[in-house]
């Protein structure tokens, strides 16, 4: 490359991500095949580096467990996690209680009915917050895999 090309490549490399090319740089890239090839190569490399690495690392690996225990001595890999089946059963039970209250309960007053439905609404909201909060890593992984596709 000649010195003119070095100047334009430095100008290109100094741009921020998504920043527009100057007209002079655009003109140079249109007329110089060497610089155009180098820019295309850089874009291909950038695209490849954005992809996640496909190196399988099992979570039960003793190395990861040892590192985590060094960082946090109270780390326990098999921490008390609630299975999805238990979450679903509890949620269905709560919904069943709401339906049963609506069908079988004869509220004494309208205020009592509003109060009981309000309590169930708070319980269901708390249930949803607890479910999402305790399974946040699951939802984050689902969101990240949806973005990658």
PDB file of C-alpha atoms in Angstrom:
ATOM      1  CA  UNK A   1       0.000   0.000   0.000  1.00  0.00           C
ATOM      2  CA  UNK A   2       1.169   3.485  -0.660  1.00  0.00           C
ATOM      3  CA  UNK A   3       1.227   6.263   1.925  1.00  0.00           C
ATOM      4  CA  UNK A   4      -2.123   7.624   0.743  1.00  0.00           C
ATOM      5  CA  UNK A   5      -3.708   4.225   1.489  1.00  0.00           C
ATOM      6  CA  UNK A   6      -2.166   4.164   4.974  1.00  0.00           C
ATOM      7  CA  UNK A   7      -3.745   7.547   5.703  1.00  0.00           C
ATOM      8  CA  UNK A   8      -7.196   6.381   4.599  1.00  0.00           C
ATOM      9  CA  UNK A   9      -6.938   3.060   6.442  1.00  0.00           C
ATOM     10  CA  UNK A  10      -5.993   4.936   9.629  1.00  0.00           C
ATOM     11  CA  UNK A  11      -8.980   7.173   9.063  1.00  0.00           C
ATOM     12  CA  UNK A  12     -11.240   4.133   8.581  1.00  0.00           C
ATOM     13  CA  UNK A  13      -9.906   2.364  11.685  1.00  0.00           C
ATOM     14  CA  UNK A  14     -10.388   5.476  13.816  1.00  0.00           C
ATOM     15  CA  UNK A  15     -14.126   5.544  13.109  1.00  0.00           C
ATOM     16  CA  UNK A  16     -16.555   4.467  15.820  1.00  0.00           C
ATOM     17  CA  UNK A  17     -18.927   1.572  15.226  1.00  0.00           C
ATOM     18  CA  UNK A  18     -21.708   2.729  12.921  1.00  0.00           C
ATOM     19  CA  UNK A  19     -20.102   6.113  12.225  1.00  0.00           C
ATOM     20  CA  UNK A  20     -20.505   7.348   8.664  1.00  0.00           C
ATOM     21  CA  UNK A  21     -17.572   7.363   6.284  1.00  0.00           C
ATOM     22  CA  UNK A  22     -16.337  10.693   5.089  1.00  0.00           C
ATOM     23  CA  UNK A  23     -16.856  11.441   1.378  1.00  0.00           C
ATOM     24  CA  UNK A  24     -13.102  11.385   0.758  1.00  0.00           C
ATOM     25  CA  UNK A  25     -12.743   7.993   2.455  1.00  0.00           C
ATOM     26  CA  UNK A  26     -15.734   6.627   0.542  1.00  0.00           C
ATOM     27  CA  UNK A  27     -14.255   7.829  -2.734  1.00  0.00           C
ATOM     28  CA  UNK A  28     -10.907   6.256  -1.893  1.00  0.00           C
ATOM     29  CA  UNK A  29     -12.505   2.915  -1.013  1.00  0.00           C
ATOM     30  CA  UNK A  30     -14.437   2.957  -4.278  1.00  0.00           C
ATOM     31  CA  UNK A  31     -11.306   3.563  -6.326  1.00  0.00           C
ATOM     32  CA  UNK A  32      -8.711   1.507  -4.409  1.00  0.00           C
ATOM     33  CA  UNK A  33      -9.170  -2.276  -4.643  1.00  0.00           C
ATOM     34  CA  UNK A  34      -6.467  -3.017  -2.042  1.00  0.00           C
ATOM     35  CA  UNK A  35      -8.109  -0.886   0.650  1.00  0.00           C
ATOM     36  CA  UNK A  36     -11.554  -2.175  -0.283  1.00  0.00           C
ATOM     37  CA  UNK A  37     -10.319  -5.766   0.091  1.00  0.00           C
ATOM     38  CA  UNK A  38      -8.773  -4.978   3.468  1.00  0.00           C
ATOM     39  CA  UNK A  39     -11.977  -3.341   4.728  1.00  0.00           C
ATOM     40  CA  UNK A  40     -14.013  -6.346   3.581  1.00  0.00           C
ATOM     41  CA  UNK A  41     -11.594  -8.647   5.411  1.00  0.00           C
ATOM     42  CA  UNK A  42     -11.943  -6.575   8.574  1.00  0.00           C
ATOM     43  CA  UNK A  43     -15.738  -6.736   8.338  1.00  0.00           C
ATOM     44  CA  UNK A  44     -15.622 -10.538   7.897  1.00  0.00           C
ATOM     45  CA  UNK A  45     -13.352 -10.886  10.926  1.00  0.00           C
ATOM     46  CA  UNK A  46     -15.650  -8.674  12.982  1.00  0.00           C
ATOM     47  CA  UNK A  47     -18.658 -10.778  11.967  1.00  0.00           C
ATOM     48  CA  UNK A  48     -16.854 -13.991  12.940  1.00  0.00           C
ATOM     49  CA  UNK A  49     -15.817 -12.559  16.304  1.00  0.00           C
ATOM     50  CA  UNK A  50     -19.423 -11.664  17.133  1.00  0.00           C
ATOM     51  CA  UNK A  51     -20.474 -15.306  17.010  1.00  0.00           C
ATOM     52  CA  UNK A  52     -20.403 -17.194  20.313  1.00  0.00           C
ATOM     53  CA  UNK A  53     -17.639 -19.697  20.871  1.00  0.00           C
ATOM     54  CA  UNK A  54     -18.681 -23.313  20.502  1.00  0.00           C
ATOM     55  CA  UNK A  55     -16.528 -24.766  23.236  1.00  0.00           C
ATOM     56  CA  UNK A  56     -18.589 -27.111  25.396  1.00  0.00           C
ATOM     57  CA  UNK A  57     -17.895 -26.662  29.100  1.00  0.00           C
ATOM     58  CA  UNK A  58     -20.029 -28.825  31.374  1.00  0.00           C
ATOM     59  CA  UNK A  59     -21.322 -26.969  34.437  1.00  0.00           C
ATOM     60  CA  UNK A  60     -20.476 -29.994  36.603  1.00  0.00           C
ATOM     61  CA  UNK A  61     -16.818 -29.531  35.729  1.00  0.00           C
ATOM     62  CA  UNK A  62     -14.703 -29.710  38.871  1.00  0.00           C
ATOM     63  CA  UNK A  63     -12.579 -26.827  37.607  1.00  0.00           C
ATOM     64  CA  UNK A  64     -15.557 -24.467  37.460  1.00  0.00           C
ATOM     65  CA  UNK A  65     -16.778 -25.653  40.858  1.00  0.00           C
ATOM     66  CA  UNK A  66     -13.347 -25.139  42.403  1.00  0.00           C
ATOM     67  CA  UNK A  67     -13.041 -21.648  40.946  1.00  0.00           C
ATOM     68  CA  UNK A  68     -16.508 -20.738  42.214  1.00  0.00           C
ATOM     69  CA  UNK A  69     -15.679 -22.046  45.690  1.00  0.00           C
ATOM     70  CA  UNK A  70     -12.483 -19.961  45.675  1.00  0.00           C
ATOM     71  CA  UNK A  71     -14.511 -16.879  44.778  1.00  0.00           C
ATOM     72  CA  UNK A  72     -17.406 -17.593  47.137  1.00  0.00           C
ATOM     73  CA  UNK A  73     -16.815 -20.221  49.845  1.00  0.00           C
ATOM     74  CA  UNK A  74     -20.578 -20.588  50.383  1.00  0.00           C
ATOM     75  CA  UNK A  75     -21.113 -21.583  46.706  1.00  0.00           C
ATOM     76  CA  UNK A  76     -23.137 -24.757  46.300  1.00  0.00           C
ATOM     77  CA  UNK A  77     -23.688 -26.145  42.799  1.00  0.00           C
ATOM     78  CA  UNK A  78     -26.773 -28.092  43.824  1.00  0.00           C
ATOM     79  CA  UNK A  79     -28.439 -25.255  45.656  1.00  0.00           C
ATOM     80  CA  UNK A  80     -32.065 -25.829  46.556  1.00  0.00           C
ATOM     81  CA  UNK A  81     -33.763 -25.158  43.240  1.00  0.00           C
ATOM     82  CA  UNK A  82     -37.459 -25.643  42.725  1.00  0.00           C
ATOM     83  CA  UNK A  83     -38.298 -27.669  39.637  1.00  0.00           C
ATOM     84  CA  UNK A  84     -40.517 -26.269  36.902  1.00  0.00           C
ATOM     85  CA  UNK A  85     -43.103 -28.942  37.670  1.00  0.00           C
ATOM     86  CA  UNK A  86     -43.442 -27.693  41.252  1.00  0.00           C
ATOM     87  CA  UNK A  87     -43.815 -24.106  40.001  1.00  0.00           C
ATOM     88  CA  UNK A  88     -46.528 -25.175  37.555  1.00  0.00           C
ATOM     89  CA  UNK A  89     -48.410 -27.178  40.203  1.00  0.00           C
ATOM     90  CA  UNK A  90     -48.319 -24.246  42.632  1.00  0.00           C
ATOM     91  CA  UNK A  91     -49.505 -21.825  39.935  1.00  0.00           C
ATOM     92  CA  UNK A  92     -52.354 -24.077  38.870  1.00  0.00           C
ATOM     93  CA  UNK A  93     -53.372 -24.542  42.513  1.00  0.00           C
ATOM     94  CA  UNK A  94     -53.512 -20.763  42.992  1.00  0.00           C
ATOM     95  CA  UNK A  95     -55.629 -20.343  39.858  1.00  0.00           C
ATOM     96  CA  UNK A  96     -57.909 -23.151  41.006  1.00  0.00           C
ATOM     97  CA  UNK A  97     -58.368 -21.362  44.331  1.00  0.00           C
ATOM     98  CA  UNK A  98     -59.332 -18.135  42.545  1.00  0.00           C
ATOM     99  CA  UNK A  99     -61.875 -19.960  40.374  1.00  0.00           C
ATOM    100  CA  UNK A 100     -63.254 -21.858  43.391  1.00  0.00           C
ATOM    101  CA  UNK A 101     -63.596 -18.604  45.310  1.00  0.00           C
ATOM    102  CA  UNK A 102     -65.554 -17.097  42.433  1.00  0.00           C
ATOM    103  CA  UNK A 103     -67.838 -20.110  42.034  1.00  0.00           C
ATOM    104  CA  UNK A 104     -68.424 -21.398  45.558  1.00  0.00           C
ATOM    105  CA  UNK A 105     -67.857 -18.468  47.880  1.00  0.00           C
ATOM    106  CA  UNK A 106     -70.799 -16.293  48.674  1.00  0.00           C
ATOM    107  CA  UNK A 107     -69.245 -13.033  49.813  1.00  0.00           C
ATOM    108  CA  UNK A 108     -70.916 -11.362  52.728  1.00  0.00           C
ATOM    109  CA  UNK A 109     -70.385  -7.951  51.270  1.00  0.00           C
ATOM    110  CA  UNK A 110     -69.080  -6.539  48.046  1.00  0.00           C
ATOM    111  CA  UNK A 111     -66.127  -5.142  49.957  1.00  0.00           C
ATOM    112  CA  UNK A 112     -65.245  -8.647  51.180  1.00  0.00           C
ATOM    113  CA  UNK A 113     -65.268  -9.971  47.591  1.00  0.00           C
ATOM    114  CA  UNK A 114     -63.019  -7.140  46.396  1.00  0.00           C
ATOM    115  CA  UNK A 115     -60.683  -7.744  49.339  1.00  0.00           C
ATOM    116  CA  UNK A 116     -60.438 -11.503  48.698  1.00  0.00           C
ATOM    117  CA  UNK A 117     -59.769 -11.020  44.971  1.00  0.00           C
ATOM    118  CA  UNK A 118     -57.224  -8.336  45.823  1.00  0.00           C
ATOM    119  CA  UNK A 119     -55.404 -10.743  48.117  1.00  0.00           C
ATOM    120  CA  UNK A 120     -55.356 -13.419  45.396  1.00  0.00           C
ATOM    121  CA  UNK A 121     -54.113 -10.845  42.879  1.00  0.00           C
ATOM    122  CA  UNK A 122     -51.236  -9.957  45.211  1.00  0.00           C
ATOM    123  CA  UNK A 123     -50.468 -13.650  45.733  1.00  0.00           C
ATOM    124  CA  UNK A 124     -50.373 -14.328  41.992  1.00  0.00           C
ATOM    125  CA  UNK A 125     -48.195 -11.253  41.423  1.00  0.00           C
ATOM    126  CA  UNK A 126     -45.825 -12.412  44.166  1.00  0.00           C
ATOM    127  CA  UNK A 127     -45.790 -15.888  42.645  1.00  0.00           C
ATOM    128  CA  UNK A 128     -44.847 -14.489  39.214  1.00  0.00           C
ATOM    129  CA  UNK A 129     -42.107 -12.293  40.708  1.00  0.00           C
ATOM    130  CA  UNK A 130     -40.699 -15.230  42.703  1.00  0.00           C
ATOM    131  CA  UNK A 131     -40.826 -17.524  39.658  1.00  0.00           C
ATOM    132  CA  UNK A 132     -39.072 -15.095  37.335  1.00  0.00           C
ATOM    133  CA  UNK A 133     -36.586 -14.010  40.002  1.00  0.00           C
ATOM    134  CA  UNK A 134     -35.552 -17.551  40.898  1.00  0.00           C
ATOM    135  CA  UNK A 135     -35.325 -18.656  37.234  1.00  0.00           C
ATOM    136  CA  UNK A 136     -33.764 -15.494  35.833  1.00  0.00           C
ATOM    137  CA  UNK A 137     -30.804 -17.332  34.326  1.00  0.00           C
ATOM    138  CA  UNK A 138     -33.226 -19.527  32.335  1.00  0.00           C
ATOM    139  CA  UNK A 139     -35.031 -16.493  30.905  1.00  0.00           C
ATOM    140  CA  UNK A 140     -31.778 -14.676  30.104  1.00  0.00           C
ATOM    141  CA  UNK A 141     -30.515 -17.709  28.187  1.00  0.00           C
ATOM    142  CA  UNK A 142     -33.789 -17.934  26.259  1.00  0.00           C
ATOM    143  CA  UNK A 143     -33.607 -14.239  25.343  1.00  0.00           C
ATOM    144  CA  UNK A 144     -29.964 -14.510  24.256  1.00  0.00           C
ATOM    145  CA  UNK A 145     -30.637 -17.556  22.081  1.00  0.00           C
ATOM    146  CA  UNK A 146     -33.619 -15.787  20.517  1.00  0.00           C
ATOM    147  CA  UNK A 147     -31.356 -12.831  19.599  1.00  0.00           C
ATOM    148  CA  UNK A 148     -28.690 -15.095  18.074  1.00  0.00           C
ATOM    149  CA  UNK A 149     -31.154 -16.790  15.716  1.00  0.00           C
TER     150      UNK A 149
END
